Amino acid sequence: MDLTGFPRTSLGHLPTPLERMDRLRAALGPDCPTLLVKRDDCTGLASGGNKTRKLEFLMGEAVEKGAGAIVTFGAVQSNHARQTAAAAAKLGLPCDLILIEMVPLDSAAYRGSGNVLYDLLLGARVHLVKDDRRASEAFQAVADAHAKAGRGVYVVPIGGSNAVGSLGYIDAFDEIERQTEAMGISVDAIVFGSSSGGTQAGLIAGATLADSATRIMGVNVYKKHGADIASAVHALALETLHHVGVPLLDVSKRVHVIDGYQGEGYGLPSDAMREAVTLTAQTEGLLLDPVYSGKAMAALIGHVRRAKFTRDQTVVFLHTGGTAALPAYVDAFR
Ligand SMILES: *Cc1c(COP(=O)(O)O)cnc(C)c1O
């Protein structure tokens, strides 16, 4: 889909590489499908990740609207917040990050290293708050201060997930198609971690527009029930298609959410995540993160072991980034 009509700022190193994972495949046994990894951890924006593609369109809109300041929300170790801080710095805009203590971890490493360190280095003002109510209060105070100073605030939604941000993953879907076509292969499934849903919604919109049979499989790493992710993704995919002027398509059969790999909850380490992170590191020299890509890889491994894929299929693991958070989780790997 041609997205040149939408405001956009160049932030990422695109296209990202698409690489084979033959040693991981061998480690998973003779029935493992062909495995590729789409390196969206290499988008380049202050250590990269999937929010960079969304921010190209979100920041494009912010610039077009003449924004004088950027505000966004996230968990304490939010990769989204860190990439937003980096994008704002690159555009010369002040950035406020309202970080909510939604993960029950409070080690010095969790609160001060990883993404939090990067946020501060990138010049963002970090507001740590206990819950959603206090986040609204903090937002109000920040918005009032900017208004007083005559600056228009552009609010990036949590995870950058709205119809504008999801354009980035329509683009990513096309990029994967171009790359696999050049390699002479067709992709049966794309697997990745899903939370605020914009990545999955954009990929579904992209697959719908391309009339592709590729299954877009988001792994629930965020909500108690996968059904909550599925309904949010479904709604956002429709909104995204509406935004690009192609409404009224049925996407209900395209929403696949893999459940059962979030462990004890969002941001909390699990044994399957630890196995996936160490196996991928030691077979491919590739780092995953504990919150998203580690649990998504655990789901992919679980699917291979339960023979939910066949050896003649090709599966793309979309590496959404997040390795900046690894130092915050040093206790989880001791
Ligand atoms: C935000 C994030 C995701 C989830 O993407 P959504 O579009 O919010 O569903 C996955 N992986 C990483 C590393 C992330 O930071």
GROMACS .gro file of C-alpha atoms and ligand atoms in nm:
model
  349
    1MET     CA    1   0.000   0.000   0.000
    2ASP     CA    2   0.131   0.342  -0.096
    3LEU     CA    3   0.150   0.549   0.223
    4THR     CA    4   0.330   0.850   0.075
    5GLY     CA    5   0.025   1.073   0.134
    6PHE     CA    6   0.061   1.044   0.512
    7PRO     CA    7   0.287   1.277   0.712
    8ARG     CA    8   0.604   1.095   0.813
    9THR     CA    9   0.943   1.169   0.967
   10SER     CA   10   1.243   0.950   0.894
   11LEU     CA   11   1.362   0.796   1.222
   12GLY     CA   12   1.448   0.434   1.156
   13HIS     CA   13   1.711   0.234   0.975
   14LEU     CA   14   1.479   0.076   0.720
   15PRO     CA   15   1.441  -0.177   0.573
   16THR     CA   16   1.551  -0.394   0.865
   17PRO     CA   17   1.730  -0.722   0.787
   18LEU     CA   18   1.544  -1.052   0.744
   19GLU     CA   19   1.771  -1.339   0.847
   20ARG     CA   20   1.758  -1.718   0.872
   21MET     CA   21   1.774  -1.889   1.212
   22ASP     CA   22   1.909  -2.228   1.102
   23ARG     CA   23   2.086  -2.321   1.425
   24LEU     CA   24   1.778  -2.246   1.634
   25ARG     CA   25   1.575  -2.449   1.385
   26ALA     CA   26   1.813  -2.745   1.420
   27ALA     CA   27   1.795  -2.721   1.798
   28LEU     CA   28   1.416  -2.749   1.781
   29GLY     CA   29   1.423  -3.082   1.599
   30PRO     CA   30   1.348  -3.230   1.257
   31ASP     CA   31   0.988  -3.111   1.241
   32CYS     CA   32   1.066  -2.744   1.294
   33PRO     CA   33   0.955  -2.513   1.011
   34THR     CA   34   1.202  -2.284   0.836
   35LEU     CA   35   1.263  -1.997   1.078
   36LEU     CA   36   1.343  -1.640   0.981
   37VAL     CA   37   1.385  -1.339   1.205
   38LYS     CA   38   1.275  -0.991   1.101
   39ARG     CA   39   1.516  -0.762   1.282
   40ASP     CA   40   1.294  -0.477   1.398
   41ASP     CA   41   1.520  -0.467   1.704
   42CYS     CA   42   1.761  -0.300   1.459
   43THR     CA   43   1.554   0.007   1.369
   44GLY     CA   44   1.836   0.212   1.516
   45LEU     CA   45   1.647   0.464   1.728
   46ALA     CA   46   1.837   0.467   2.061
   47SER     CA   47   1.869   0.086   2.044
   48GLY     CA   48   1.561   0.031   1.830
   49GLY     CA   49   1.238  -0.162   1.846
   50ASN     CA   50   0.891  -0.176   1.695
   51LYS     CA   51   0.779   0.166   1.820
   52THR     CA   52   1.018   0.335   1.576
   53ARG     CA   53   0.802   0.248   1.274
   54LYS     CA   54   0.490   0.379   1.448
   55LEU     CA   55   0.671   0.695   1.559
   56GLU     CA   56   0.768   0.780   1.201
   57PHE     CA   57   0.397   0.842   1.134
   58LEU     CA   58   0.302   0.972   1.480
   59MET     CA   59   0.586   1.225   1.487
   60GLY     CA   60   0.508   1.313   1.128
   61GLU     CA   61   0.162   1.411   1.245
   62ALA     CA   62   0.304   1.596   1.549
   63VAL     CA   63   0.531   1.804   1.326
   64GLU     CA   64   0.250   1.873   1.081
   65LYS     CA   65   0.031   1.994   1.366
   66GLY     CA   66   0.306   2.223   1.489
   67ALA     CA   67   0.346   2.049   1.824
   68GLY     CA   68   0.577   2.216   2.075
   69ALA     CA   69   0.602   1.924   2.316
   70ILE     CA   70   0.553   1.546   2.324
   71VAL     CA   71   0.393   1.349   2.605
   72THR     CA   72   0.345   0.975   2.631
   73PHE     CA   73   0.276   0.696   2.880
   74GLY     CA   74   0.417   0.353   2.956
   75ALA     CA   75   0.541   0.106   3.215
   76VAL     CA   76   0.860   0.197   3.405
   77GLN     CA   77   1.073  -0.009   3.161
   78SER     CA   78   0.873   0.102   2.856
   79ASN     CA   79   1.056   0.060   2.525
   80HIS     CA   80   0.790   0.276   2.370
   81ALA     CA   81   0.865   0.564   2.608
   82ARG     CA   82   1.238   0.537   2.538
   83GLN     CA   83   1.192   0.541   2.159
   84THR     CA   84   0.951   0.834   2.192
   85ALA     CA   85   1.209   1.022   2.399
   86ALA     CA   86   1.469   0.954   2.131
   87ALA     CA   87   1.238   1.065   1.850
   88ALA     CA   88   1.153   1.385   2.038
   89ALA     CA   89   1.522   1.457   2.099
   90LYS     CA   90   1.596   1.406   1.728
   91LEU     CA   91   1.320   1.652   1.639
   92GLY     CA   92   1.425   1.904   1.906
   93LEU     CA   93   1.101   1.875   2.103
   94PRO     CA   94   1.073   1.854   2.482
   95CYS     CA   95   0.938   1.518   2.600
   96ASP     CA   96   0.750   1.418   2.916
   97LEU     CA   97   0.719   1.049   2.997
   98ILE     CA   98   0.455   0.943   3.246
   99LEU     CA   99   0.572   0.603   3.364
  100ILE     CA  100   0.330   0.390   3.562
  101GLU     CA  101   0.447   0.134   3.817
  102MET     CA  102   0.230  -0.140   3.669
  103VAL     CA  103   0.483  -0.422   3.709
  104PRO     CA  104   0.536  -0.544   4.068
  105LEU     CA  105   0.916  -0.517   4.052
  106ASP     CA  106   1.106  -0.250   4.239
  107SER     CA  107   1.474  -0.344   4.245
  108ALA     CA  108   1.724  -0.063   4.193
  109ALA     CA  109   1.803  -0.220   3.854
  110TYR     CA  110   1.438  -0.220   3.747
  111ARG     CA  111   1.380   0.138   3.855
  112GLY     CA  112   1.706   0.291   3.741
  113SER     CA  113   1.879   0.099   3.462
  114GLY     CA  114   1.783  -0.010   3.111
  115ASN     CA  115   1.520   0.207   2.949
  116VAL     CA  116   1.497   0.443   3.249
  117LEU     CA  117   1.864   0.530   3.215
  118TYR     CA  118   1.817   0.586   2.841
  119ASP     CA  119   1.510   0.806   2.899
  120LEU     CA  120   1.716   1.034   3.119
  121LEU     CA  121   2.015   1.038   2.883
  122LEU     CA  122   1.778   1.133   2.601
  123GLY     CA  123   1.667   1.436   2.798
  124ALA     CA  124   1.311   1.329   2.872
  125ARG     CA  125   1.140   1.442   3.190
  126VAL     CA  126   1.036   1.124   3.369
  127HIS     CA  127   0.730   1.127   3.596
  128LEU     CA  128   0.704   0.803   3.796
  129VAL     CA  129   0.349   0.738   3.918
  130LYS     CA  130   0.178   0.456   4.108
  131ASP     CA  131  -0.140   0.402   3.906
  132ASP     CA  132  -0.366   0.525   3.625
  133ARG     CA  133  -0.539   0.786   3.841
  134ARG     CA  134  -0.207   0.945   3.933
  135ALA     CA  135  -0.101   0.923   3.569
  136SER     CA  136  -0.403   1.136   3.471
  137GLU     CA  137  -0.314   1.389   3.740
  138ALA     CA  138   0.048   1.402   3.625
  139PHE     CA  139  -0.066   1.443   3.266
  140GLN     CA  140  -0.294   1.731   3.361
  141ALA     CA  141  -0.009   1.910   3.541
  142VAL     CA  142   0.226   1.861   3.246
  143ALA     CA  143  -0.036   1.975   2.993
  144ASP     CA  144  -0.116   2.284   3.202
  145ALA     CA  145   0.252   2.381   3.226
  146HIS     CA  146   0.300   2.349   2.850
  147ALA     CA  147  -0.020   2.543   2.782
  148LYS     CA  148   0.101   2.824   3.010
  149ALA     CA  149   0.427   2.837   2.817
  150GLY     CA  150   0.231   2.851   2.490
  151ARG     CA  151   0.339   2.509   2.367
  152GLY     CA  152   0.094   2.279   2.193
  153VAL     CA  153   0.120   1.925   2.328
  154TYR     CA  154   0.107   1.619   2.103
  155VAL     CA  155   0.003   1.312   2.300
  156VAL     CA  156   0.136   0.980   2.174
  157PRO     CA  157  -0.098   0.704   2.298
  158ILE     CA  158   0.042   0.419   2.507
  159GLY     CA  159   0.245   0.189   2.281
  160GLY     CA  160   0.194   0.433   1.992
  161SER     CA  161  -0.112   0.226   1.912
  162ASN     CA  162  -0.372   0.412   1.713
  163ALA     CA  163  -0.459   0.416   1.343
  164VAL     CA  164  -0.171   0.656   1.268
  165GLY     CA  165   0.094   0.450   1.449
  166SER     CA  166  -0.031   0.126   1.295
  167LEU     CA  167   0.056   0.260   0.948
  168GLY     CA  168   0.414   0.170   1.036
  169TYR     CA  169   0.321  -0.198   1.038
  170ILE     CA  170   0.128  -0.184   0.712
  171ASP     CA  171   0.461  -0.070   0.576
  172ALA     CA  172   0.648  -0.346   0.762
  173PHE     CA  173   0.418  -0.611   0.617
  174ASP     CA  174   0.496  -0.489   0.264
  175GLU     CA  175   0.866  -0.484   0.349
  176ILE     CA  176   0.855  -0.850   0.462
  177GLU     CA  177   0.666  -0.945   0.144
  178ARG     CA  178   0.926  -0.774  -0.075
  179GLN     CA  179   1.214  -0.940   0.110
  180THR     CA  180   1.066  -1.291   0.108
  181GLU     CA  181   0.965  -1.259  -0.257
  182ALA     CA  182   1.327  -1.175  -0.339
  183MET     CA  183   1.433  -1.486  -0.144
  184GLY     CA  184   1.179  -1.694  -0.336
  185ILE     CA  185   0.981  -1.804  -0.031
  186SER     CA  186   0.631  -1.748   0.099
  187VAL     CA  187   0.557  -1.690   0.465
  188ASP     CA  188   0.298  -1.900   0.646
  189ALA     CA  189   0.302  -1.709   0.974
  190ILE     CA  190   0.451  -1.406   1.145
  191VAL     CA  191   0.490  -1.445   1.525
  192PHE     CA  192   0.563  -1.164   1.774
  193GLY     CA  193   0.465  -1.024   2.115
  194SER     CA  194   0.144  -0.821   2.129
  195SER     CA  195   0.037  -0.577   2.399
  196SER     CA  196  -0.118  -0.246   2.297
  197GLY     CA  197  -0.201  -0.407   1.962
  198GLY     CA  198  -0.076  -0.157   1.705
  199THR     CA  199   0.186  -0.388   1.561
  200GLN     CA  200  -0.063  -0.669   1.513
  201ALA     CA  201  -0.337  -0.437   1.383
  202GLY     CA  202  -0.099  -0.285   1.127
  203LEU     CA  203   0.026  -0.624   1.009
  204ILE     CA  204  -0.334  -0.748   0.977
  205ALA     CA  205  -0.426  -0.438   0.779
  206GLY     CA  206  -0.120  -0.493   0.559
  207ALA     CA  207  -0.202  -0.860   0.502
  208THR     CA  208  -0.564  -0.770   0.425
  209LEU     CA  209  -0.468  -0.503   0.174
  210ALA     CA  210  -0.221  -0.740   0.008
  211ASP     CA  211  -0.481  -1.021   0.009
  212SER     CA  212  -0.213  -1.239   0.169
  213ALA     CA  213  -0.267  -1.578   0.335
  214THR     CA  214   0.010  -1.517   0.592
  215ARG     CA  215  -0.120  -1.573   0.947
  216ILE     CA  216  -0.050  -1.280   1.177
  217MET     CA  217   0.000  -1.440   1.519
  218GLY     CA  218   0.033  -1.208   1.817
  219VAL     CA  219   0.145  -1.361   2.145
  220ASN     CA  220  -0.040  -1.223   2.446
  221VAL     CA  221   0.225  -1.091   2.686
  222TYR     CA  222   0.006  -0.827   2.846
  223LYS     CA  223  -0.355  -0.907   2.935
  224LYS     CA  224  -0.492  -1.176   3.163
  225HIS     CA  225  -0.709  -1.301   2.878
  226GLY     CA  226  -0.599  -1.322   2.517
  227ALA     CA  227  -0.954  -1.237   2.412
  228ASP     CA  228  -0.898  -0.882   2.537
  229ILE     CA  229  -0.596  -0.844   2.307
  230ALA     CA  230  -0.794  -0.996   2.018
  231SER     CA  231  -1.085  -0.755   2.051
  232ALA     CA  232  -0.856  -0.451   2.078
  233VAL     CA  233  -0.654  -0.567   1.777
  234HIS     CA  234  -0.969  -0.633   1.574
  235ALA     CA  235  -1.105  -0.284   1.645
  236LEU     CA  236  -0.772  -0.116   1.571
  237ALA     CA  237  -0.721  -0.310   1.246
  238LEU     CA  238  -1.060  -0.185   1.124
  239GLU     CA  239  -0.977   0.170   1.231
  240THR     CA  240  -0.643   0.150   1.050
  241LEU     CA  241  -0.807   0.029   0.729
  242HIS     CA  242  -1.058   0.311   0.762
  243HIS     CA  243  -0.771   0.557   0.806
  244VAL     CA  244  -0.612   0.446   0.477
  245GLY     CA  245  -0.944   0.479   0.300
  246VAL     CA  246  -1.025   0.111   0.259
  247PRO     CA  247  -1.305   0.051   0.510
  248LEU     CA  248  -1.562  -0.228   0.522
  249LEU     CA  249  -1.319  -0.520   0.488
  250ASP     CA  250  -1.375  -0.821   0.714
  251VAL     CA  251  -1.068  -0.891   0.927
  252SER     CA  252  -1.229  -1.111   1.194
  253LYS     CA  253  -1.071  -1.432   1.061
  254ARG     CA  254  -0.727  -1.273   1.058
  255VAL     CA  255  -0.697  -1.204   1.431
  256HIS     CA  256  -0.491  -1.486   1.587
  257VAL     CA  257  -0.376  -1.446   1.947
  258ILE     CA  258  -0.158  -1.712   2.111
  259ASP     CA  259  -0.235  -1.731   2.480
  260GLY     CA  260  -0.069  -1.904   2.774
  261TYR     CA  261   0.282  -1.758   2.761
  262GLN     CA  262   0.253  -1.447   2.977
  263GLY     CA  263   0.348  -1.646   3.290
  264GLU     CA  264   0.249  -1.467   3.609
  265GLY     CA  265   0.175  -1.145   3.427
  266TYR     CA  266   0.299  -0.855   3.221
  267GLY     CA  267   0.667  -0.781   3.276
  268LEU     CA  268   0.720  -1.077   3.511
  269PRO     CA  269   0.984  -1.335   3.418
  270SER     CA  270   0.879  -1.694   3.339
  271ASP     CA  271   1.079  -2.016   3.297
  272ALA     CA  272   0.969  -2.054   2.935
  273MET     CA  273   1.090  -1.698   2.866
  274ARG     CA  274   1.428  -1.773   3.026
  275GLU     CA  275   1.465  -2.088   2.815
  276ALA     CA  276   1.371  -1.899   2.495
  277VAL     CA  277   1.609  -1.610   2.567
  278THR     CA  278   1.907  -1.834   2.648
  279LEU     CA  279   1.842  -2.082   2.363
  280THR     CA  280   1.815  -1.802   2.105
  281ALA     CA  281   2.123  -1.628   2.242
  282GLN     CA  282   2.329  -1.948   2.238
  283THR     CA  283   2.220  -2.081   1.898
  284GLU     CA  284   2.191  -1.756   1.702
  285GLY     CA  285   2.395  -1.499   1.895
  286LEU     CA  286   2.071  -1.304   1.913
  287LEU     CA  287   1.944  -1.125   2.223
  288LEU     CA  288   1.573  -1.118   2.305
  289ASP     CA  289   1.405  -0.927   2.587
  290PRO     CA  290   1.231  -1.061   2.899
  291VAL     CA  291   0.895  -0.882   2.857
  292TYR     CA  292   0.798  -0.927   2.491
  293SER     CA  293   1.025  -1.103   2.245
  294GLY     CA  294   1.138  -1.365   2.502
  295LYS     CA  295   0.780  -1.469   2.574
  296ALA     CA  296   0.691  -1.451   2.205
  297MET     CA  297   0.982  -1.684   2.124
  298ALA     CA  298   0.868  -1.915   2.408
  299ALA     CA  299   0.531  -1.932   2.231
  300LEU     CA  300   0.691  -2.006   1.894
  301ILE     CA  301   0.901  -2.284   2.054
  302GLY     CA  302   0.589  -2.420   2.228
  303HIS     CA  303   0.404  -2.425   1.895
  304VAL     CA  304   0.690  -2.614   1.726
  305ARG     CA  305   0.702  -2.870   2.010
  306ARG     CA  306   0.329  -2.923   1.993
  307ALA     CA  307   0.350  -2.972   1.615
  308LYS     CA  308   0.130  -2.672   1.539
  309PHE     CA  309   0.361  -2.591   1.247
  310THR     CA  310   0.499  -2.837   0.990
  311ARG     CA  311   0.855  -2.869   0.860
  312ASP     CA  312   0.762  -2.750   0.510
  313GLN     CA  313   0.626  -2.420   0.645
  314THR     CA  314   0.809  -2.090   0.689
  315VAL     CA  315   0.763  -1.884   1.004
  316VAL     CA  316   0.895  -1.530   1.049
  317PHE     CA  317   0.969  -1.432   1.407
  318LEU     CA  318   0.926  -1.054   1.423
  319HIS     CA  319   1.186  -0.931   1.673
  320THR     CA  320   1.018  -0.624   1.818
  321GLY     CA  321   1.319  -0.512   2.025
  322GLY     CA  322   1.324  -0.450   2.398
  323THR     CA  323   1.678  -0.564   2.473
  324ALA     CA  324   1.743  -0.225   2.634
  325ALA     CA  325   1.541  -0.363   2.928
  326LEU     CA  326   1.773  -0.663   2.985
  327PRO     CA  327   1.993  -0.492   3.248
  328ALA     CA  328   1.677  -0.409   3.446
  329TYR     CA  329   1.611  -0.785   3.465
  330VAL     CA  330   1.955  -0.894   3.583
  331ASP     CA  331   1.792  -1.070   3.882
  332ALA     CA  332   1.574  -1.281   3.652
  333PHE     CA  333   1.878  -1.444   3.490
  334ARG     CA  334   2.098  -1.501   3.794
  335LIG     C1  335   0.553  -0.245   2.263
  335LIG     C2  336   0.628  -0.371   2.235
  335LIG     C3  337   0.562  -0.483   2.181
  335LIG     C4  338   0.414  -0.488   2.155
  335LIG     O1  339   0.375  -0.408   2.049
  335LIG     P1  340   0.226  -0.349   2.045
  335LIG     O2  341   0.216  -0.284   1.916
  335LIG     O3  342   0.217  -0.255   2.163
  335LIG     O4  343   0.131  -0.463   2.063
  335LIG     C5  344   0.636  -0.595   2.152
  335LIG     N1  345   0.769  -0.598   2.177
  335LIG     C6  346   0.835  -0.495   2.230
  335LIG     C7  347   0.980  -0.510   2.256
  335LIG     C8  348   0.767  -0.378   2.262
  335LIG     O5  349   0.834  -0.275   2.316
   0.00000   0.00000   0.00000
